[in-house]
Coordinates of C-alpha atoms and ligand atoms in Angstrom, one line a residue:
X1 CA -6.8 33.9 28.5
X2 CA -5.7 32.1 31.6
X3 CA -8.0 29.5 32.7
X4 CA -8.2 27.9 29.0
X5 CA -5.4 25.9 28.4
X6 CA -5.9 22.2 28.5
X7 CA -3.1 19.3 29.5
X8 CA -3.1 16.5 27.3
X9 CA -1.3 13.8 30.0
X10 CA -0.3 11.8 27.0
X11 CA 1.1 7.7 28.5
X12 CA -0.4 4.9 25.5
X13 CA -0.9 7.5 23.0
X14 CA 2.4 8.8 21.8
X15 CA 1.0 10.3 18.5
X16 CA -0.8 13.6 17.3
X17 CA -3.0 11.7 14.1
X18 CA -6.6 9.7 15.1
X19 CA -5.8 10.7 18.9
X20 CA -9.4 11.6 20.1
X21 CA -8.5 12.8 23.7
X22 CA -6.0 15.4 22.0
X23 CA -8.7 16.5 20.2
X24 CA -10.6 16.7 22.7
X25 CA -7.4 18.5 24.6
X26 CA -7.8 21.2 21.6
X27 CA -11.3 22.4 21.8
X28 CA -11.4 22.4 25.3
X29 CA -7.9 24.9 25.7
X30 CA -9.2 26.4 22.8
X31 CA -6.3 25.3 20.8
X32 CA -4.0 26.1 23.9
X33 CA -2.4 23.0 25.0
X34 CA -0.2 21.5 27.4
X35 CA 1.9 18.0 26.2
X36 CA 2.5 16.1 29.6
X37 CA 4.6 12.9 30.3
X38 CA 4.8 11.7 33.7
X39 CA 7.7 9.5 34.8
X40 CA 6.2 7.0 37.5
X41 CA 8.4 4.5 38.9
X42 CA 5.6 2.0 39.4
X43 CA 5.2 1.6 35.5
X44 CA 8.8 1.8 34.7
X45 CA 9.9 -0.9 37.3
X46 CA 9.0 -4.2 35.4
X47 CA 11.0 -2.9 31.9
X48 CA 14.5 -4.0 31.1
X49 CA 16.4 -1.6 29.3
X50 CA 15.5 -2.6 25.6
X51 CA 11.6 -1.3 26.1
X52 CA 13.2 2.0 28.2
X53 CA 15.0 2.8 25.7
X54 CA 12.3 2.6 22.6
X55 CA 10.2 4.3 24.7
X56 CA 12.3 7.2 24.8
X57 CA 13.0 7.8 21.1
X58 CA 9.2 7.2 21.0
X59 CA 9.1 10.4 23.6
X60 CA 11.5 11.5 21.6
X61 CA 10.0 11.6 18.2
X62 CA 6.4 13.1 20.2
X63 CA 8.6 15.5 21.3
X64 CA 9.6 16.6 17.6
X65 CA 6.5 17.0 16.7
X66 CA 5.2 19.5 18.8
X67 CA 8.5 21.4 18.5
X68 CA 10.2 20.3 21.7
X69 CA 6.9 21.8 24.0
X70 CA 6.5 18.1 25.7
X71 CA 6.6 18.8 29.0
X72 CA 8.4 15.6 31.2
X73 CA 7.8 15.0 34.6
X74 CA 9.2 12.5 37.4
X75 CA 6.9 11.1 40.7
X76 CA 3.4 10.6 41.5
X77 CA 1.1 11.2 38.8
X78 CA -1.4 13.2 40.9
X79 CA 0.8 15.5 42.2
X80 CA 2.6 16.3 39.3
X81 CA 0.0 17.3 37.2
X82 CA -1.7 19.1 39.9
X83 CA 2.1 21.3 39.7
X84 CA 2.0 21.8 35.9
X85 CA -1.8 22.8 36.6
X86 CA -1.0 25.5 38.5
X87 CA 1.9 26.8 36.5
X88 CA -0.4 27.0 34.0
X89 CA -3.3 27.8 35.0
X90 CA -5.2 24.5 34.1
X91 CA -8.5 23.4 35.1
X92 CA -8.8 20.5 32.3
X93 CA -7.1 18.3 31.4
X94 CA -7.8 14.7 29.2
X95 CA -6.2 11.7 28.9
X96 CA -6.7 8.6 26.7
X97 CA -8.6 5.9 28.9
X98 CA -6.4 3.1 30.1
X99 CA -7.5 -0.5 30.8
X100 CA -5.1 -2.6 32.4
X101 CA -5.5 -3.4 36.0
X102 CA -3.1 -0.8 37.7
X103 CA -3.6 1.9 35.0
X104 CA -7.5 1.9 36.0
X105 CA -6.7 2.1 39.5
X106 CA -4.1 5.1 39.1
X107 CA -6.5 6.8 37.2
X108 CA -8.9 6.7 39.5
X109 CA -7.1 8.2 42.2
X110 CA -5.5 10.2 40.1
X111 CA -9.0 11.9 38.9
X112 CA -9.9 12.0 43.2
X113 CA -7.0 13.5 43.9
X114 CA -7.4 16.3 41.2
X115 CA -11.1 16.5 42.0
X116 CA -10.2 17.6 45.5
X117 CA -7.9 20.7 43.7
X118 CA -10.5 21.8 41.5
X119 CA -9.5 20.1 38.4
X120 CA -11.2 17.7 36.1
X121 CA -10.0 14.7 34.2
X122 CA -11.4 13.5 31.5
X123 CA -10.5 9.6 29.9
X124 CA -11.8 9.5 26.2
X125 CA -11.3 6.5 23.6
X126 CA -8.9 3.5 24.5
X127 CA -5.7 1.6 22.9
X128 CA -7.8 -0.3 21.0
X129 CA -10.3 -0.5 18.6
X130 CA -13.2 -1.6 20.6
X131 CA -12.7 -0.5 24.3
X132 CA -12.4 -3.6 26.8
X133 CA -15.6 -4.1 28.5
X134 CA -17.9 -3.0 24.8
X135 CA -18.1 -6.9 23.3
X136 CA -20.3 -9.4 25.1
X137 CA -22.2 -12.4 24.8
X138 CA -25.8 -12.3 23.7
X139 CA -26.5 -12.4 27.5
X140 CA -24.1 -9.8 28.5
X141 CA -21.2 -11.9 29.7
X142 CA -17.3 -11.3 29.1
X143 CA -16.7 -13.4 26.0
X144 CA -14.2 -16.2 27.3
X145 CA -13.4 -17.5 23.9
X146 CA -11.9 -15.7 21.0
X147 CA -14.4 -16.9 18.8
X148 CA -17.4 -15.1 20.4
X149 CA -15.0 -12.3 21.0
X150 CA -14.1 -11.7 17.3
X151 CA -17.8 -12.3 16.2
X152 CA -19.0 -9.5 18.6
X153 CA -15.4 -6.9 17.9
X154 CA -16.5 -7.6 13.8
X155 CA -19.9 -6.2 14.3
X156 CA -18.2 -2.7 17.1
X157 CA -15.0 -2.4 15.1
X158 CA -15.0 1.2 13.4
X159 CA -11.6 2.1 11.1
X160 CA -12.3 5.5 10.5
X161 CA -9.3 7.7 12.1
X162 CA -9.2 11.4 12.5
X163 CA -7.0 13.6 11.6
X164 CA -4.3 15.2 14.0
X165 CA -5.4 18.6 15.1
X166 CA -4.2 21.9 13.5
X167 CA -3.1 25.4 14.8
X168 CA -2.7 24.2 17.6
X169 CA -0.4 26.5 20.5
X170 CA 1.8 24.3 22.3
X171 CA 2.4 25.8 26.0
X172 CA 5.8 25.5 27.7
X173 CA 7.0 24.6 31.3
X174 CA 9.9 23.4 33.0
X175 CA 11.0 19.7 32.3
X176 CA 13.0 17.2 33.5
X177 CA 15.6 15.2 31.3
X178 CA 14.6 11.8 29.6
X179 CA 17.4 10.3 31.6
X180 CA 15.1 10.0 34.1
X181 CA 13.7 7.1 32.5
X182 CA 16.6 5.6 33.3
X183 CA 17.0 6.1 36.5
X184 CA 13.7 4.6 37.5
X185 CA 12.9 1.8 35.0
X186 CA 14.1 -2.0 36.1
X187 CA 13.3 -1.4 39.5
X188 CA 11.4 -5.0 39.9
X189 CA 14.2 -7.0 38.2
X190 CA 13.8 -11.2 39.6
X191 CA 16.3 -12.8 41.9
X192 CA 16.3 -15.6 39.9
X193 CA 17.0 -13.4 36.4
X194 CA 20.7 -15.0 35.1
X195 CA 22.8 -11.7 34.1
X196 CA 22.9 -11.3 30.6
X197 CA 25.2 -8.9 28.4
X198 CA 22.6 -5.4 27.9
X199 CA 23.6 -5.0 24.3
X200 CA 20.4 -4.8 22.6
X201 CA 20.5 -3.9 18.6
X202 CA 17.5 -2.2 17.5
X203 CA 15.8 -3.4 14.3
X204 CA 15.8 -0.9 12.4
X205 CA 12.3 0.1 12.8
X206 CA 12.5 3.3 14.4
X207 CA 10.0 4.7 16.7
X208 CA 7.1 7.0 16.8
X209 CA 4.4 7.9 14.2
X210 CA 6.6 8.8 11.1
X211 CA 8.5 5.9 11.2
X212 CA 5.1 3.7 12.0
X213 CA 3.4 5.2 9.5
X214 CA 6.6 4.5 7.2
X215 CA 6.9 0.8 8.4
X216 CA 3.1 0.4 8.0
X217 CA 2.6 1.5 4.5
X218 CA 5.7 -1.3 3.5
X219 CA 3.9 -3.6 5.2
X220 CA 0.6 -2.9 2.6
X221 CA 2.7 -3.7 0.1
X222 CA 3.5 -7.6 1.6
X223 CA 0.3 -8.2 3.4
X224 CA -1.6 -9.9 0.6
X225 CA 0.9 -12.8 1.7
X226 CA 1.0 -12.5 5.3
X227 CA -1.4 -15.4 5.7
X228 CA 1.1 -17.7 3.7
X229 CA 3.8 -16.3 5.2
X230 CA 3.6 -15.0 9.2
X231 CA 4.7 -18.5 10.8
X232 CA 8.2 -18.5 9.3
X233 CA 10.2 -16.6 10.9
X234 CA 12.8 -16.9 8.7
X235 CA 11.3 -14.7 6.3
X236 CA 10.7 -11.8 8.2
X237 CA 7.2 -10.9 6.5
X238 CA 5.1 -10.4 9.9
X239 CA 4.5 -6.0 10.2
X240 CA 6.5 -5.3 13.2
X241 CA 4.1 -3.1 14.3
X242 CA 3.7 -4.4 18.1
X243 CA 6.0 -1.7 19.7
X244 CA 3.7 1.2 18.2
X245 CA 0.7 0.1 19.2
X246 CA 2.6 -0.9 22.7
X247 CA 3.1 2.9 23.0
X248 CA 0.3 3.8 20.9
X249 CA 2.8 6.0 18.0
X250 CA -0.1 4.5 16.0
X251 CA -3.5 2.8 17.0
X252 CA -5.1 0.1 15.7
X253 CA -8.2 1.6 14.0
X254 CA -5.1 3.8 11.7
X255 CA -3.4 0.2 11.1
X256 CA -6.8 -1.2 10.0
X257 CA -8.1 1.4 7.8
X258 CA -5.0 1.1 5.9
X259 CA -4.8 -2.2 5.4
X260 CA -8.5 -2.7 4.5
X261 CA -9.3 -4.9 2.0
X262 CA -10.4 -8.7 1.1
X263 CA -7.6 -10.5 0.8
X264 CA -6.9 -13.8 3.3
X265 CA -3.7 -11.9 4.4
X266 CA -5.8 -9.1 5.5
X267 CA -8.1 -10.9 6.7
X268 CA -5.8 -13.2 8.8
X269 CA -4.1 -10.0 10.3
X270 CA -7.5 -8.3 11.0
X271 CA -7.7 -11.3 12.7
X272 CA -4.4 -10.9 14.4
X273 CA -5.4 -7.3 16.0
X274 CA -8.6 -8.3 17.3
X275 CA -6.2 -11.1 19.5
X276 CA -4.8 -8.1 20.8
X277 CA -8.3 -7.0 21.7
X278 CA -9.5 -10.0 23.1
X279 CA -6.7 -10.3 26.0
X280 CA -7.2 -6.8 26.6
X281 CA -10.7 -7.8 27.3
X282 CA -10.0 -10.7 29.1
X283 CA -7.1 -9.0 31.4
X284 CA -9.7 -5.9 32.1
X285 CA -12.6 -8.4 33.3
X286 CA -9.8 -11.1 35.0
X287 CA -7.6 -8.9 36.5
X288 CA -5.7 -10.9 38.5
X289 CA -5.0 -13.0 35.4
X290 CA -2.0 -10.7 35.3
X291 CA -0.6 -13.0 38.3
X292 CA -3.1 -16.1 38.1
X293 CA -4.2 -18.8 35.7
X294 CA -6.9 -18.1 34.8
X295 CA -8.2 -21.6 34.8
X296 CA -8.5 -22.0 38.4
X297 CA -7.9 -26.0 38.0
X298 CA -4.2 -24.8 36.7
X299 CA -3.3 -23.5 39.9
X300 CA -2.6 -27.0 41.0
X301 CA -0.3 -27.7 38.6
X302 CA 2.9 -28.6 40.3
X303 CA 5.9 -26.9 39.4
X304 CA 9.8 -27.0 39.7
X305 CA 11.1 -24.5 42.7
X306 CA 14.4 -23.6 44.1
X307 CA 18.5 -24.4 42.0
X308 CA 17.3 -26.5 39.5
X309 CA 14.3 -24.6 38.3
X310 CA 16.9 -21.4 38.0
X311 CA 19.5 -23.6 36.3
X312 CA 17.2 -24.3 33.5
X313 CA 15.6 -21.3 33.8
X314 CA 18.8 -19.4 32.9
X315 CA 19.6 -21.6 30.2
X316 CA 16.6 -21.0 28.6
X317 CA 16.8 -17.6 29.2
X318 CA 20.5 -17.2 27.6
X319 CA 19.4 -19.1 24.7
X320 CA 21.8 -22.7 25.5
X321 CA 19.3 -25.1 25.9
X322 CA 20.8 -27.4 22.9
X323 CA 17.6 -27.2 21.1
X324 CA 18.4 -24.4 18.1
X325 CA 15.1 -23.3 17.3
X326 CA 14.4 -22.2 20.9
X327 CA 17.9 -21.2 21.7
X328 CA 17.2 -19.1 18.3
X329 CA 14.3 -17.5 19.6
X330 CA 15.5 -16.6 22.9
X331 CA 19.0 -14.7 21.5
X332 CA 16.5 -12.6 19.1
X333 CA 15.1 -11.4 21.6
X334 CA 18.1 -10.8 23.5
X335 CA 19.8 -9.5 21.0
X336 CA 16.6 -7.4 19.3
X337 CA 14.1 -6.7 22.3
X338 CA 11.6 -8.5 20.2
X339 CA 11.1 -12.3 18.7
X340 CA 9.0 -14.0 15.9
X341 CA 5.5 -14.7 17.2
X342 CA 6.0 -18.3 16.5
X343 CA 9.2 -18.9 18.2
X344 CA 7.5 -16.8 21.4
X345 CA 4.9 -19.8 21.6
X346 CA 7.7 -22.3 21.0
X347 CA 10.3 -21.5 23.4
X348 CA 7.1 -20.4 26.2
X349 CA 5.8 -23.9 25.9
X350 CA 9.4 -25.3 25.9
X351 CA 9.7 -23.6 29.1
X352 CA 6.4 -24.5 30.9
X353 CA 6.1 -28.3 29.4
X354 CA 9.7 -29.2 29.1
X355 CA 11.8 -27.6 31.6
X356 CA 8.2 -27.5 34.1
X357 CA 9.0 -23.5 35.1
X358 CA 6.3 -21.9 36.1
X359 CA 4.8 -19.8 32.9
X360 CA 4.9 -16.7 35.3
X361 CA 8.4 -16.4 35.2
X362 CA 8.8 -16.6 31.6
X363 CA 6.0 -14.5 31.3
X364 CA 8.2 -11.4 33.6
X365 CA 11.2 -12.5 31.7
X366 CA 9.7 -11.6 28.0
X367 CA 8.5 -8.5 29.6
X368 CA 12.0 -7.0 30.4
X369 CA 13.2 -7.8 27.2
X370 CA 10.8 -7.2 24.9
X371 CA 10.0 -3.8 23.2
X372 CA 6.3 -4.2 22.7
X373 CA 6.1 -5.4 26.1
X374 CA 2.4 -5.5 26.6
X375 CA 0.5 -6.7 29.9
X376 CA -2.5 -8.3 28.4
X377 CA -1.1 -10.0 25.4
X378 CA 2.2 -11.3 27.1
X379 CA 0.3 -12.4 30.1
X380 CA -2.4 -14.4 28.3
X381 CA 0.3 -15.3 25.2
X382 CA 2.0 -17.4 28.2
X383 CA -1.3 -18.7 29.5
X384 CA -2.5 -19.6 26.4
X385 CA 0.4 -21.7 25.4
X386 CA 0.6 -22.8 29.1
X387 CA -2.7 -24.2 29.1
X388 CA -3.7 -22.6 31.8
X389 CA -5.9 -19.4 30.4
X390 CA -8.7 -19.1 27.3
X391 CA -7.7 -21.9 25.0
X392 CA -10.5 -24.5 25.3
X393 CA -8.7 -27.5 24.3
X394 CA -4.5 -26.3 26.0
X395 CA -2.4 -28.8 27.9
X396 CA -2.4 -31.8 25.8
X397 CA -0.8 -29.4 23.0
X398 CA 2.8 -29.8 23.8
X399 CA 5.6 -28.4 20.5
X400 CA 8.1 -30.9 20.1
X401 CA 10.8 -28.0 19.0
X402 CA 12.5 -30.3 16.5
X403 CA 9.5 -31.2 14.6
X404 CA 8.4 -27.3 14.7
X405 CA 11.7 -26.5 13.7
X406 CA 11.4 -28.6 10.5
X407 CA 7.8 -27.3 9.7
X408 CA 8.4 -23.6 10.3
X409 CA 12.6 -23.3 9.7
X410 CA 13.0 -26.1 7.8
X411 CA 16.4 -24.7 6.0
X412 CA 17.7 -23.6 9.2
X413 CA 17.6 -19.9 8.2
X414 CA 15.9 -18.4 11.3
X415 CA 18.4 -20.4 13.4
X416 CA 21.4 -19.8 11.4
X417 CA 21.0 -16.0 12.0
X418 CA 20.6 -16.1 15.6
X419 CA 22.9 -19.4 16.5
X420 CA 26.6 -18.8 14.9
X421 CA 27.5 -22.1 16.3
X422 CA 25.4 -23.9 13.8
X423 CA 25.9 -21.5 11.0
X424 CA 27.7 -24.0 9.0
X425 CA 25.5 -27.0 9.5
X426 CA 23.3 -27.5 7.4
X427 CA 19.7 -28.6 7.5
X428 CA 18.0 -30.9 8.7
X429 CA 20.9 -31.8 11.0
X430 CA 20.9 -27.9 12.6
X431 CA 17.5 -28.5 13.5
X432 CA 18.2 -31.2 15.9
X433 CA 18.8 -31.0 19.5
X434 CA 22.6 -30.2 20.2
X435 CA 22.5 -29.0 16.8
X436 CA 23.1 -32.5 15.3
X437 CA 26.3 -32.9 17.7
X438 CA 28.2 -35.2 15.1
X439 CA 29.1 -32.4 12.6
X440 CA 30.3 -30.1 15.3
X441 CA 33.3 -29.1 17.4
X442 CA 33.2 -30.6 20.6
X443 CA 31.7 -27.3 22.8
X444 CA 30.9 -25.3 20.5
X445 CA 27.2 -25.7 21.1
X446 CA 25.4 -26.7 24.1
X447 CA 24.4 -30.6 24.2
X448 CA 20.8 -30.7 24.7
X449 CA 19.5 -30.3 28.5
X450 CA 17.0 -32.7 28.5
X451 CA 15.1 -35.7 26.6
X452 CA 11.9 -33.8 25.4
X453 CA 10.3 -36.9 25.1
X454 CA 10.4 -37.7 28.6
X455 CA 10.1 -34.7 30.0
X456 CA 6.8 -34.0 27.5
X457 CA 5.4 -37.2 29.5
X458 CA 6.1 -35.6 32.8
X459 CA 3.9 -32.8 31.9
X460 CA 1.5 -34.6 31.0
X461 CA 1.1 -36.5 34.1
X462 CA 1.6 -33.6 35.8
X463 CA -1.5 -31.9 33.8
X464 CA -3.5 -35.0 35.5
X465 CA -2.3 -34.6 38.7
X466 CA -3.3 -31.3 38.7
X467 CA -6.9 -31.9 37.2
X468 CA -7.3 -34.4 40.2
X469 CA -6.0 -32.2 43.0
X470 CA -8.8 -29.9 41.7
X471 CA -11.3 -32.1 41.6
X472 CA -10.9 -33.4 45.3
X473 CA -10.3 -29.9 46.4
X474 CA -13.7 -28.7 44.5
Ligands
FAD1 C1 4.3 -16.0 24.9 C2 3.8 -14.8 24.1 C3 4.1 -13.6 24.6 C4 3.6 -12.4 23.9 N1 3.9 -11.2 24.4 C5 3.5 -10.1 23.7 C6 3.7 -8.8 24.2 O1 4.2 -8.6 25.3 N2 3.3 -7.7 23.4 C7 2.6 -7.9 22.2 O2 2.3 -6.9 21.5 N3 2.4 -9.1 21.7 C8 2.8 -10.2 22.4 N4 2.6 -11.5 21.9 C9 1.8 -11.6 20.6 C10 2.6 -11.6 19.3 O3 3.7 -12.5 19.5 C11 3.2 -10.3 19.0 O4 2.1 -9.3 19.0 C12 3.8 -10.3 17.6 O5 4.8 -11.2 17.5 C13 4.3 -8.9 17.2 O6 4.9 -8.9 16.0 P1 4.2 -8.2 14.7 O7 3.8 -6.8 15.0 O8 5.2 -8.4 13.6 O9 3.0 -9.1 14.5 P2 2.0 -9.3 13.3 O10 2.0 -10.7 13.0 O11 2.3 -8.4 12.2 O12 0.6 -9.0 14.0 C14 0.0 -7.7 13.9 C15 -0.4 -7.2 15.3 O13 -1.4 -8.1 15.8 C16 -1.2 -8.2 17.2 N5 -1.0 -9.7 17.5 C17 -0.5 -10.6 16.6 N6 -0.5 -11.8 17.2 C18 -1.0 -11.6 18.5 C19 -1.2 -12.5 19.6 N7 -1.0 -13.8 19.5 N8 -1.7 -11.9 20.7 C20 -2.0 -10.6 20.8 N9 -1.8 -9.7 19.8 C21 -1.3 -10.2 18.6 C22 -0.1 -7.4 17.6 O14 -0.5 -6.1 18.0 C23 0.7 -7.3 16.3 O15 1.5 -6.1 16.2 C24 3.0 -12.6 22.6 C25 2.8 -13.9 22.2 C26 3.2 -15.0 22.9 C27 2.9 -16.4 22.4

């Protein structure tokens, strides 16, 4: 009956299982549905090729699963679902609601734009499991600390998924090649980026909702000791489940309801989620905390500029700062499009308090590289470990690398993967900055850039200066 099909524009929800606004999709098409995927430059712009390319095989795996009906389009969202519309004779179509700051502003237009034509959009559930905006205070204000934040997500947060829909007739239309991923991501790539080699290795994770479902089922198995065990990033034991809930092959409430239960593991990783949650809640009531500290006191804090802020910044960035654990950190993620959670605090506050680079460079760095690449959790990762965003008590934390080295690596096995040069020196000496330079070759690993310890007093007086510009500007 033309008139009844439905588009499903699928973007942070690349799975068929516990997807309400596919459901929804179905019973409004009457089980006639269109899968759409628009290419739009302005999304694909600030990802390096690592988080292209996952989410293609992501696409790709959707793809499979409907029996190659996904339907890929390149250009301005509006417009090219108004086209696939009219090819098939589309009046509805439903989208899972996005909360980031230019997702809610494309999807407003997007829905004026259609309304003008005649066709209605409907935005139904979220990424997460409470939507942004839902947790409060008990007088109705945006939580600003994750404390109040997880109190109030414990009492909203539901784990009950749904099941993916069945019988349901996939409709065809013209499509455009994946390829054109390529051709349109990287677009906003930094004039102060170094050039680094492009020859990311995959973990072997895979991508979409088999291969979550696969990884996250493992991941039951270990949890119990996930508490124990997630700052060591030597042992590998967090879930690795940040790229699909970046692109939504599963969603949170699925990851929760399977990994239920009353251990402190699962407890601590509960815990872990609802982080996600609370920058995504932060980021949709601070919007311009995507670009700003969110402190406003912070924006005084003084900053290095021009050659030598680039210099360090591009030793940092290729991983030769002569300080293992944080040159360890930075060639995972080269090298795998994602690093340790640990090692990302360690090398961001290495950047921001030892070399004095301003965290929003690091901040657009990590989100080239890294496959879960997320707006809200990057941003207020940086600004947490900054100082500058919703941790009460930030600046005056500084990690010495060394001595978080010896408490989280301590037999060097984290660095000895990702730092050949050191492979055959052992612990404690690997652990040092320039690697303990006695037992090596002469070059063979970078001397250390800088004396932490002065430069860690530096940033603290430059913390001060910056609370006193504030005050006399206030
Ligand atoms: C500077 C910095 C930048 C970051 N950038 C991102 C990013 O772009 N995308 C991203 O998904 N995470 C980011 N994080 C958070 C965290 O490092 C990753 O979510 C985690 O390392 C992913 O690995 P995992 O799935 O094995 O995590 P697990 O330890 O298994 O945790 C389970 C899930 O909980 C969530 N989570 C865990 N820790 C955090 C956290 N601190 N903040 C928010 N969510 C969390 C993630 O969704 C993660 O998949 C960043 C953290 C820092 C300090």
């Amino acid at each position: 009956m033309p008139g009844a099909t439905t588009i499903i524009w699928f973007r942070r929800d690349l799975r068929l299982h516990d997807n309400p606004a596919l459901l929804e999709a179905v019973r409004l098409g009457s089980g006639e549905v269109a899968a759409v995927f628009i290419i739009d430059e302005v999304f694909a712009a600030p990802s390096g090729p690592a988080r292209t390319r996952y989410l293609r095989q992501s696409l790709e795996a959707l793809d499979v699963s409907i029996d190659g009906a996904l339907i890929v389009r390149r250009g301005e969202p509006s417009e090219e679902l108004e086209r696939v519309a009219r090819e098939l004779h589309v009046r509805d179509i439903v989208a899972t609601g996005d909360y980031g700051p230019q997702g809610r502003r494309r999807d407003d237009r997007v829905r004026e734009a259609l309304a003008r034509q005649g066709i209605s959009i409907t935005y139904v559930d979220s990424p997460y499991v409470v939507a942004p905006g839902i947790v409060t205070t008990k007088t109705g204000t945006p939580c600003r600390v994750f404390g109040a934040f997880q109190r109030g997500w414990n009492t909203h947060a539901s784990t009950r998924p749904m099941p993916a829909p069945s019988g349901v007739h996939w409709r065809r239309a013209p499509s455009v090649s994946l390829d054109e991923l390529d051709a349109c991501a990287g677009k906003d790539r930094p004039s102060y980026f170094p050039d680094v080699v492009d020859d990311v290795v995959m973990h072997e994770i895979g991508a979409g909702e088999v291969a979550g479902h696969r990884l996250l089922t493992q991941f039951d198995d270990r949890v119990d000791d996930y508490g124990e065990s997630r700052n060591l990033p030597g042992r590998d034991s967090t879930s690795r489940l940040s790229p699909f809930l970046r692109f939504g092959a599963l969603h949170p409430r699925q990851v929760l309801s399977i990994l239920d239960g009353a251990s402190q593991g699962r407890a601590t990783y509960r815990s872990e989620v609802c982080w996600r949650e609370f920058y995504a809640d932060v980021m949709y009531h601070e919007p311009q905390s995507a670009s700003q500290s969110l402190q406003p006191a912070m924006r005084y804090l003084r900053c290095d500029e021009g050659a030598v802020a680039e210099e360090r910044f591009a030793q940092w960035a290729k991983g030769q700062t002569g300080f293992p654990l944080v040159d360890a950190g930075m060639r995972q993620l080269l090298g795998e499009g994602w690093m340790h959670n640990r090692v990302r605090m360690i090398t961001a506050s290495f950047l921001v308090k030892h070399l004095h680079v301003d965290w929003r460079w690091g901040a657009k760095w990590f989100m080239w590289h890294l496959i879960d690449g997320d707006l809200a959790s990057n941003q207020h990762g940086w600004q947490w470990v900054a100082g500058t965003g919703t941790d009460p008590s930030p600046f005056h934390r500084i990690f010495n690398p060394t001595l978080q080295a010896s408490r989280f690596d301590p037999h060097g096995t984290y660095i000895h993967r990702y730092v050949p040069e050191l492979r055959d020196v052992p612990a404690p000496q690997c652990l040092e900055p320039g690697g303990g330079t006695g037992l090596l070759r002469a070059g063979a690993y970078p001397l250390a850039i800088i004396d932490a310890a002065r430069e860690r007093d530096e940033a603290l007086s430059r913390f001060h200066d910056a609370r006193e510009r504030a005050r006399v500007a206030s």
